[in-house]
Coordinates of C-alpha atoms and ligand atoms in Angstrom, one line a residue:
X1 CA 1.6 58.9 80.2
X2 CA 1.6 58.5 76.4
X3 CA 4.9 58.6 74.6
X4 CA 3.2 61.2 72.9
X5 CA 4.4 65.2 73.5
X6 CA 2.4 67.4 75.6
X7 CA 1.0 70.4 73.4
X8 CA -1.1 73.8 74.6
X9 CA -3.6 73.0 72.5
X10 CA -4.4 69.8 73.8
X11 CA -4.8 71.4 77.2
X12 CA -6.3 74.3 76.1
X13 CA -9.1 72.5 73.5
X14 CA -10.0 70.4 77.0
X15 CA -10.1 73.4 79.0
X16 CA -12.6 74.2 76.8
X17 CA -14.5 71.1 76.4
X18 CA -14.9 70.6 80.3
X19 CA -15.5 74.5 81.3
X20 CA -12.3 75.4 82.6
X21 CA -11.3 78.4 80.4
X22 CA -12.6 79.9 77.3
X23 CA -12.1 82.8 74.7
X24 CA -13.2 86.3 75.9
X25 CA -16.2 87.5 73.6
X26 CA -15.9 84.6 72.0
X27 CA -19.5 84.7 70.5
X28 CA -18.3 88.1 69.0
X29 CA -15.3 86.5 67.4
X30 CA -13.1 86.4 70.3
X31 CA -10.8 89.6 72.3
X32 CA -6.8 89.0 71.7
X33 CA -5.3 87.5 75.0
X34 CA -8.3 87.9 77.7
X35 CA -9.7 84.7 78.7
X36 CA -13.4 83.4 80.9
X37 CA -12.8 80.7 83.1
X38 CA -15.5 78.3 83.3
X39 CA -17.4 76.6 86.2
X40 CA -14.9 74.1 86.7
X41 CA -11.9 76.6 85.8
X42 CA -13.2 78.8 88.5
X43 CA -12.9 76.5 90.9
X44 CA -9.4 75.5 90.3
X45 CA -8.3 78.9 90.1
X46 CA -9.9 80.0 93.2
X47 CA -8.3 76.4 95.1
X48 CA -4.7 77.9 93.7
X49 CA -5.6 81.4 95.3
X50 CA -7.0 80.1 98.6
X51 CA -3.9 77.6 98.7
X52 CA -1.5 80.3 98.5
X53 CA -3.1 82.9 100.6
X54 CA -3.0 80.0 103.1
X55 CA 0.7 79.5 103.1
X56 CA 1.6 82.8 102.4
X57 CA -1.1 84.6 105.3
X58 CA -3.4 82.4 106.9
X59 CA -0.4 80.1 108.7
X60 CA 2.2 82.6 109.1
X61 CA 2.1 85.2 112.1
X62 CA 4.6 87.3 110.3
X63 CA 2.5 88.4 106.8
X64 CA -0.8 90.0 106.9
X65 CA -3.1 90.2 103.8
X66 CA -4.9 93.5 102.3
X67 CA -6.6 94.7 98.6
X68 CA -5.7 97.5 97.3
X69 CA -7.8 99.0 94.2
X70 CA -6.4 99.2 91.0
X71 CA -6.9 102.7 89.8
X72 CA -4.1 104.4 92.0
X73 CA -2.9 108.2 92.1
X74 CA -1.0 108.0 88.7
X75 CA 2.3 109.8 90.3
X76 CA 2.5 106.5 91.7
X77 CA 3.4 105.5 88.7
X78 CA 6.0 108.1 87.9
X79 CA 7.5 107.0 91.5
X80 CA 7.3 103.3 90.6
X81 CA 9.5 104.5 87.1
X82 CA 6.6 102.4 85.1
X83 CA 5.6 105.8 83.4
X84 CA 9.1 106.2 82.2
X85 CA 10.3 102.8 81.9
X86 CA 7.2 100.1 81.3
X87 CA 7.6 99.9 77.5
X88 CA 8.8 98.4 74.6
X89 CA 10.1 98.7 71.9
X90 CA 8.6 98.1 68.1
X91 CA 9.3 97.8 64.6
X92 CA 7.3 97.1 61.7
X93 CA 8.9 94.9 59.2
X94 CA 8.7 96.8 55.6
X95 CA 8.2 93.7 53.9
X96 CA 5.0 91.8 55.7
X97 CA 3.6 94.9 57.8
X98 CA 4.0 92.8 60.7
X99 CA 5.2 94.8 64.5
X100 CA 7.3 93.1 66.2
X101 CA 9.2 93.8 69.3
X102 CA 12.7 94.8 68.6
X103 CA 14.3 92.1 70.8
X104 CA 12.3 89.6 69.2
X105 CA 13.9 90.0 65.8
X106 CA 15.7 86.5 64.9
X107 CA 19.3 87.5 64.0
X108 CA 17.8 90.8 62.8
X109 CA 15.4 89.4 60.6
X110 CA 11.3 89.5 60.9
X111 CA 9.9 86.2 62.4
X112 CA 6.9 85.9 60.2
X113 CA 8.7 86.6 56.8
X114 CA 12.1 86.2 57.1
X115 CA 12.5 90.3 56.0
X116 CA 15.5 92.4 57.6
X117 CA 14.4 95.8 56.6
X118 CA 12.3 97.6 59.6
X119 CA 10.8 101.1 60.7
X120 CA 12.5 103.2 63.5
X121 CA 12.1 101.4 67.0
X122 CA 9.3 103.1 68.9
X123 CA 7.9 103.2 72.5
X124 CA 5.2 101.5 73.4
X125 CA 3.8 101.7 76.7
X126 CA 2.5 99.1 78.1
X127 CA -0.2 100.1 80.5
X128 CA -3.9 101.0 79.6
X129 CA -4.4 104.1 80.2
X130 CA -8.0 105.2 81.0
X131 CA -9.7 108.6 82.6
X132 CA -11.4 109.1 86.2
X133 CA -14.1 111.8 86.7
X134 CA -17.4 112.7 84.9
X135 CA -16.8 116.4 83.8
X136 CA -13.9 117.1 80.7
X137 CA -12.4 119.8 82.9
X138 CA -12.3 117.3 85.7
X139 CA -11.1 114.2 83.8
X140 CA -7.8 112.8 85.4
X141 CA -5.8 110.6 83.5
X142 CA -5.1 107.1 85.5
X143 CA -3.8 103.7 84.4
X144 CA -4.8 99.9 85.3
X145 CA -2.0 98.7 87.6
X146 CA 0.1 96.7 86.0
X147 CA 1.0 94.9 89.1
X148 CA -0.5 94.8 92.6
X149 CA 2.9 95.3 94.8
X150 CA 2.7 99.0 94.4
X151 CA -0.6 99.1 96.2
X152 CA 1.2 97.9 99.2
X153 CA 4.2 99.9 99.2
X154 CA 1.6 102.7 99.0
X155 CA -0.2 101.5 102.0
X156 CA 3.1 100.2 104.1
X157 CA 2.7 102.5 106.6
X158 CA -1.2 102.6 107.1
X159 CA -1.1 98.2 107.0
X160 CA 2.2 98.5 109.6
X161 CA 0.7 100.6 112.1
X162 CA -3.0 98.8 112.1
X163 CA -1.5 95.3 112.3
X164 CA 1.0 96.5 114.8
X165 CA 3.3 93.9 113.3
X166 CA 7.1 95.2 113.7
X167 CA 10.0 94.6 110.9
X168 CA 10.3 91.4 109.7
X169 CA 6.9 91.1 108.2
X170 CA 5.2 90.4 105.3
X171 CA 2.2 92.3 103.4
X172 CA -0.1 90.3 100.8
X173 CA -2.8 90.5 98.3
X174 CA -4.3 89.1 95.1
X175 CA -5.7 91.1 92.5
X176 CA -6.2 91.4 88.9
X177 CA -2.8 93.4 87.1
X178 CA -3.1 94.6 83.1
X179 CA -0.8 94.9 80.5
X180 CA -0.9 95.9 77.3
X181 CA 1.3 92.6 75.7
X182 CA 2.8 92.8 72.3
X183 CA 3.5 89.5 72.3
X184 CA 0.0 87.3 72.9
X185 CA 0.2 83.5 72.5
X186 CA 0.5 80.3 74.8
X187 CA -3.1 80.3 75.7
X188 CA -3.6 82.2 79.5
X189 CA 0.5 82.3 79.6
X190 CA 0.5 85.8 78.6
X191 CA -2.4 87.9 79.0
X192 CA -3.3 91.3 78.8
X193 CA -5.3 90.9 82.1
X194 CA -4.5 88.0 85.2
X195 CA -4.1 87.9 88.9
X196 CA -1.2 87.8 91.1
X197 CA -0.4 87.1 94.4
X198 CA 2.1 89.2 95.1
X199 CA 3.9 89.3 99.0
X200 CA 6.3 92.0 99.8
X201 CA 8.5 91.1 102.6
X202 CA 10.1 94.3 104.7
X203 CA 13.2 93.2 106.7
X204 CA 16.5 95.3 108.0
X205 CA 18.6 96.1 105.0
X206 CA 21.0 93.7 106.9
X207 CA 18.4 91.0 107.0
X208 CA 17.9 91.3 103.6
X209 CA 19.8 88.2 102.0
X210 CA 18.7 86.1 104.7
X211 CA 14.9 86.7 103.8
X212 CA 15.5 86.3 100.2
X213 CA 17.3 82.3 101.0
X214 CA 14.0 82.0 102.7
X215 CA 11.6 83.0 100.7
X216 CA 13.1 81.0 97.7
X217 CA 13.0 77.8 99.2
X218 CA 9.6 78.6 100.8
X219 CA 8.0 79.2 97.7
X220 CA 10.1 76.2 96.1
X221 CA 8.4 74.3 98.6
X222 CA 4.9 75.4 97.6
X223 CA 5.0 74.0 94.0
X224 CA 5.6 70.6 95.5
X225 CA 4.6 70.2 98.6
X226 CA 1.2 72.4 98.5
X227 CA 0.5 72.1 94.4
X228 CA 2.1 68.8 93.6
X229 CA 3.7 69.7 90.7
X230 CA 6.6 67.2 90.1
X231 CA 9.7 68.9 91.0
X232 CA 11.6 67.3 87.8
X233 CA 9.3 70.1 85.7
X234 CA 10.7 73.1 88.0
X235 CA 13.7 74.9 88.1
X236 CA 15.2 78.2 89.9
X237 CA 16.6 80.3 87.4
X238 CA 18.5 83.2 88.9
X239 CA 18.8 86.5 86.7
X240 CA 22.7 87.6 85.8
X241 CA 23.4 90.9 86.8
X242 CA 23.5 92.2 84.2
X243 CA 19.7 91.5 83.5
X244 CA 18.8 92.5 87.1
X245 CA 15.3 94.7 86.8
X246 CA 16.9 98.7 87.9
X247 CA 15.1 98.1 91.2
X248 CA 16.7 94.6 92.1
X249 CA 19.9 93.6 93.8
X250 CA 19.4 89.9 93.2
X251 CA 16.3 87.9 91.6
X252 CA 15.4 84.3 90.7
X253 CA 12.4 82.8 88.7
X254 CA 10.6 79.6 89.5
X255 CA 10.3 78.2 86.0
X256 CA 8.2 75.3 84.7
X257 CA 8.1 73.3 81.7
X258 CA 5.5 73.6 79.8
X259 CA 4.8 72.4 76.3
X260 CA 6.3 75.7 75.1
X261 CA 9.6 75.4 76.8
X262 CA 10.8 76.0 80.4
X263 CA 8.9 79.7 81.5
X264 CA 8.7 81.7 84.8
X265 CA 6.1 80.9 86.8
X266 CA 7.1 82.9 89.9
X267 CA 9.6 85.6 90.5
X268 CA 11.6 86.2 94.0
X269 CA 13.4 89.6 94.3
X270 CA 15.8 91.5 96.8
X271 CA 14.0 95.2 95.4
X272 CA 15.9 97.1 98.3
X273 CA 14.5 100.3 99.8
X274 CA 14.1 101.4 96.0
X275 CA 10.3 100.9 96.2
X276 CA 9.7 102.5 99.3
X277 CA 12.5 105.4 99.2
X278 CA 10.6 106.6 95.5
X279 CA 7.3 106.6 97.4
X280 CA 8.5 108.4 100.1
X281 CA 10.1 110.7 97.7
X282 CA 7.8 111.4 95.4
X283 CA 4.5 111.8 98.1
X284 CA 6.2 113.6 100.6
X285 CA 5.1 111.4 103.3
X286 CA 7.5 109.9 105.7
X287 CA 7.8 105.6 104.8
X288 CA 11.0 105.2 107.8
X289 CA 10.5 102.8 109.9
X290 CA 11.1 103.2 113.7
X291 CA 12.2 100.2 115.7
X292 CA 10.8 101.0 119.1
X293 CA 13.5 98.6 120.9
X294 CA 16.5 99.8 119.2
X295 CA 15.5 103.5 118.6
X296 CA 16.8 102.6 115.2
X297 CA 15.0 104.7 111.7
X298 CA 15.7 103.1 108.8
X299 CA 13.7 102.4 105.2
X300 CA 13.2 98.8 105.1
X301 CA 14.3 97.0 102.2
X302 CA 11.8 94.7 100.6
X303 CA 11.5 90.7 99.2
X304 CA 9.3 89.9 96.8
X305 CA 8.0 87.1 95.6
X306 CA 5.4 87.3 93.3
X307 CA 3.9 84.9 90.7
X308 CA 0.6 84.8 88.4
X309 CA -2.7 82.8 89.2
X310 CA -3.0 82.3 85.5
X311 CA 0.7 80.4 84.7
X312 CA 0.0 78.7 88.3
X313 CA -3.4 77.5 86.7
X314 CA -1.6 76.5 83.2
X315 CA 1.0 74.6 85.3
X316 CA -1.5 72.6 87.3
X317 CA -3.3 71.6 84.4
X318 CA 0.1 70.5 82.2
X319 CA 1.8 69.1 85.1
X320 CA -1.5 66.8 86.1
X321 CA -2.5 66.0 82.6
X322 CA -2.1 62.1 81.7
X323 CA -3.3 59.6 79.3
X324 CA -3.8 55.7 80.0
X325 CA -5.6 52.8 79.1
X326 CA -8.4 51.0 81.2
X327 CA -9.6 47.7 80.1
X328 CA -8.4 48.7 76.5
X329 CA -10.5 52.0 76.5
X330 CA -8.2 55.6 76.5
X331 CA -9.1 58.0 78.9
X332 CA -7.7 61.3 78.9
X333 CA -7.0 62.9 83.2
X334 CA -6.1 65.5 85.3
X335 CA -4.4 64.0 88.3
X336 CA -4.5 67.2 90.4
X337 CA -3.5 67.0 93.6
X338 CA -6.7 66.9 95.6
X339 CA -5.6 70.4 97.6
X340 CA -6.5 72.0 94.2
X341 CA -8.4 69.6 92.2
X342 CA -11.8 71.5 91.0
X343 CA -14.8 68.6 92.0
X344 CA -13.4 66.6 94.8
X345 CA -16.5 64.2 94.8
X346 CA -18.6 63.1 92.0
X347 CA -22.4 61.4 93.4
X348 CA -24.1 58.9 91.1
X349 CA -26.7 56.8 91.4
X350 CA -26.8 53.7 89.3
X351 CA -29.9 54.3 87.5
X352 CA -32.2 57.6 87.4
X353 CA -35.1 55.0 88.4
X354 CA -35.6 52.5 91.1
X355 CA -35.5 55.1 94.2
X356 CA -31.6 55.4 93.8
X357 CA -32.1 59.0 93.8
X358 CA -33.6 59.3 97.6
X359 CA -30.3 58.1 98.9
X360 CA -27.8 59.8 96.7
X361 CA -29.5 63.2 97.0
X362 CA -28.9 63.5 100.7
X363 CA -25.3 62.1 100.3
X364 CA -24.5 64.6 98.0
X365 CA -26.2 67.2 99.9
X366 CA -24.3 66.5 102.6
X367 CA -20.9 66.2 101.1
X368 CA -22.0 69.5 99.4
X369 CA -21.7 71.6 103.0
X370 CA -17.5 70.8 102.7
X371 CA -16.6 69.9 99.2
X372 CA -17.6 71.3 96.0
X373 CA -19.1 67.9 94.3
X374 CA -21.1 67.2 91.0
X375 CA -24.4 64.8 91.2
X376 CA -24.7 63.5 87.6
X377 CA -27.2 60.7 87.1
X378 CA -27.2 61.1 82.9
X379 CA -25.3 58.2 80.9
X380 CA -23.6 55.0 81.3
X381 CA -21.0 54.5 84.6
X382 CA -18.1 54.2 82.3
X383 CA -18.7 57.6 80.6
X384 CA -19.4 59.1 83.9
X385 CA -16.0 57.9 85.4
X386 CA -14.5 59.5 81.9
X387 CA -15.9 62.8 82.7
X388 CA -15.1 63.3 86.1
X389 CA -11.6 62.0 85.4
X390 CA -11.3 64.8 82.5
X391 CA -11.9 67.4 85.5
X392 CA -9.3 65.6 87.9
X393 CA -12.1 64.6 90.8
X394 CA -10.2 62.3 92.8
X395 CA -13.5 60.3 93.7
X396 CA -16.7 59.1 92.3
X397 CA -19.0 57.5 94.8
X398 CA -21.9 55.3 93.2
X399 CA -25.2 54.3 94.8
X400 CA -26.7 50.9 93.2
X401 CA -29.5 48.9 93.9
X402 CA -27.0 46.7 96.5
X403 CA -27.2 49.9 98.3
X404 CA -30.8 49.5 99.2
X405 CA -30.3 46.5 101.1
X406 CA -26.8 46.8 102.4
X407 CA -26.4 50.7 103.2
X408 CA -23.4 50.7 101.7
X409 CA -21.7 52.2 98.3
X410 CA -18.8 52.1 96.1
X411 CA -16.3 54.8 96.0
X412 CA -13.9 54.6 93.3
X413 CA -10.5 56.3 92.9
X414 CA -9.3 58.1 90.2
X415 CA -5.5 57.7 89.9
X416 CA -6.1 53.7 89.8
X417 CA -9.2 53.3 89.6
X418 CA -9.8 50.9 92.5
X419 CA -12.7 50.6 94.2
X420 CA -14.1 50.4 97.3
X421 CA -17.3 49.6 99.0
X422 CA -18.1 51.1 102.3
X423 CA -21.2 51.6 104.3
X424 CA -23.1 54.9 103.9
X425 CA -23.1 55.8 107.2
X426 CA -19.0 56.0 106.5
X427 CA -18.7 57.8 103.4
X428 CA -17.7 61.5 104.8
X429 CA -15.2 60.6 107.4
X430 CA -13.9 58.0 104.5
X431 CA -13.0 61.3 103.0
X432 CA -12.1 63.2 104.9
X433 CA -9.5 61.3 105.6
X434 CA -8.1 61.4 102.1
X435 CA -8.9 64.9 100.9
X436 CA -6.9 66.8 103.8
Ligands
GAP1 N1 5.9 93.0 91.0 C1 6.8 92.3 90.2 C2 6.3 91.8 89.0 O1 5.1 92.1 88.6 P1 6.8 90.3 86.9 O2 7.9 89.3 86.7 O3 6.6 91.4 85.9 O4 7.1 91.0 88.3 C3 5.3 88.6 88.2 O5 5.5 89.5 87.1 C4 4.5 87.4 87.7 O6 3.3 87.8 87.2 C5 5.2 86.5 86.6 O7 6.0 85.6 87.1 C6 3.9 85.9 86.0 O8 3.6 84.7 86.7 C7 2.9 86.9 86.2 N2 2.7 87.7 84.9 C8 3.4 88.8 84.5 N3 2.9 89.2 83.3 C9 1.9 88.4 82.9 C10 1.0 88.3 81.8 N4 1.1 89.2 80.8 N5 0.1 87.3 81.8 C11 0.0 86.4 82.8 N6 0.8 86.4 83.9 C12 1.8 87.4 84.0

């Protein structure tokens, strides 16, 4: 890598220039905080979903998966103390006109002008608030979740019983969360609308610190093992007490470091039976568990760990970005870790003409039924490689006119840019191999 630092808007000007992520609305001059992702973004954002939903569900007996929607009843949100308590608070400084929330003051003075004389704090809620029903007398008033866990504590019971799974277990989902951010820069770090995968863990109150130990190191583990981010650019921060969210007993975040500064990525969280014992509370409805074995009733208490597709997106793209030289030309890359990298094969034949094109076709075809792979056929080699190394596709394969005679082709790598030549016939199981 370059001496030179890291900033957002180099990641975020070639997210844009290779279709990962752009500007909402852009062509009508752009919405505040609500980004598109691309065709190549998409792909890389639906790799980090499907990786976690494999770790977290797919090879675990003890966690099951479900999607809740995202209007709820909104006395959910009364029991979930986000009607009360989901806010914060704002100024406006008298000088510049500028609102600014109240714990963002620097040493009491406005961040934009330097001022120090403000308006009364005020409230500000930070969930959109929207109405349900076609008829005014039989409009409802209902919010856009700001985050997905409530759907399962909702459902608890209903997921419990169907998946006959007994306490310890796990319930998961992914889904899209809003809120209403004051604060709205670092490209997708903050947004007013991203995705998490969210896993609420229900164990024996007695259990309880053991699980949390657990899940720390488990999703510890993830970053590094499953996403390949270097574990130099993570740390756990755990939250003093005295910051402890009025629901939590004890509570790390998984932070990275971005350009911006180390952030959370990920937070962990003993929540107790707080979540569950509110719903119960507030709905009426019985949420005790019964352990058939023991005869024991109890409200489980609940781990968390929950983290945002978006920062998981903005970290695999900061953590694999990389500049080097290659014969005394630059090239800029992305040196994802294949489990998540967007393209996994690029095809090219040599030359549009010549009958290249009647063997790479049906390569690429083929590759096509596993992998999601680009055929690109336009331009020099070199500036083909460049691409595809912009995008992070670990491997180009090229057919030239060699191949005609000797059924064979060249892959090349994109870390080190060595090459290979293999037979045709080879080319799949060649990868297979490497892109476990
Ligand atoms: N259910 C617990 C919960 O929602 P949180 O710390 O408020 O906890 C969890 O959010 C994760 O969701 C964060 O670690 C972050 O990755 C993501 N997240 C929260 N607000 C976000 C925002 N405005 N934009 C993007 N991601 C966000």
């Amino acid at each position: 890598m370059s001496e030179k630092k890291l900033t957002l808007d180099t990641i975020s000007s070639l997210a844009k220039r290779r279709g990962f992520i752009f500007q909402s609305s852009e062509i009508y001059g752009g919405l505040a905080s609500c980004w598109d992702f691309g065709p190549i973004g998409v792909e890389l954002k639906n790799n980090v979903k499907n990786l976690w939903w494999k770790h977290v569900v797919r090879m675990r007996d003890d966690v099951v998966g479900m999607d809740s929607s995202i209007l709820m009843h909104p006395d959910v949100w009364v029991a979930s103390g986000h009607v009360g308590a989901f806010h914060d608070m704002l100024v406006d400084c008298l000088g510049c006109k500028t609102r600014v929330r109240e714990d963002h003051l620097v040493n009491g003075k406005c961040p934009r002008c330097g001022g120090s004389e403000f308006t009364e704090p005020q409230k500000f809620q930070l969930m959109f608030k929207t109405q349900a029903g076609s008829t005014e007398t039989g409009k409802m008033d209902v919010w856009l979740r700001p985050e997905t866990c409530q759907g399962i504590f909702v459902d608890f019971k209903a997921v419990q019983t169907v998946s006959r799974q007994k306490v310890p277990f796990g319930i998961a989902q992914i889904g899209k969360s809003f809120r209403n951010e004051v604060t709205t820069k670092s490209f997708i770090f903050r947004s007013r609308e991203f995705e998490q995968m969210e896993m609420e863990f229900f164990v024996h109150p007695d259990k309880a610190d053991e699980w949390y130990e657990h899940w720390r190191e488990a999703r510890w583990n993830f970053y590094i093992d499953a996403m390949g981010i270097k574990k130099e650019n993570l740390k756990l921060e755990p939250h003093k007490p005295e910051n402890l969210a009025h629901y939590a007993k004890a509570a790390v975040d998984i932070e990275y470091n971005f350009p911006m500064g180390w952030q959370e990525i990920e937070g962990i969280h003993n929540r107790t039976d707080f979540d569950l014992k509110q719903h119960q509370e507030h709905s009426g409805k019985s949420l005790i568990y019964h352990n058939q074995e023991t005869g024991e009733k109890y409200i489980p208490w609940v781990i968390e760990t929950s983290a945002g597709v978006e920062r998981s997106v903005l970290t695999a793209m900061c953590d694999a970005y990389d500049e080097d030289e290659i014969g005394g030309e630059k090239r800029t890359i992305l040196k994802f870790n294949s489990n998540i990298a967007p393209v996994k094969v690029a095809v090219f034949p040599l030359q549009k003409k010549g009958g290249l094109e009647e063997i790479a076709m049906p390569l690429y075809r083929t590759l096509m039924e596993k992998w999601f792979c680009q055929y690109d056929e336009a331009g020099n080699i070199g500036r083909r490689y460049r691409r595809q190394d912009e995008i992070g596709t670990p491997y180009c394969v090229t057919i030239d006119f060699d191949t005609i005679e000797d059924k064979a082709v060249t892959i090349r790598e994109r870390d080190t840019t060595e090459q290979v030549r293999i037979g045709l016939d080879k080319v799949k199981d060649w990868l297979v191999e490497r892109l476990k």
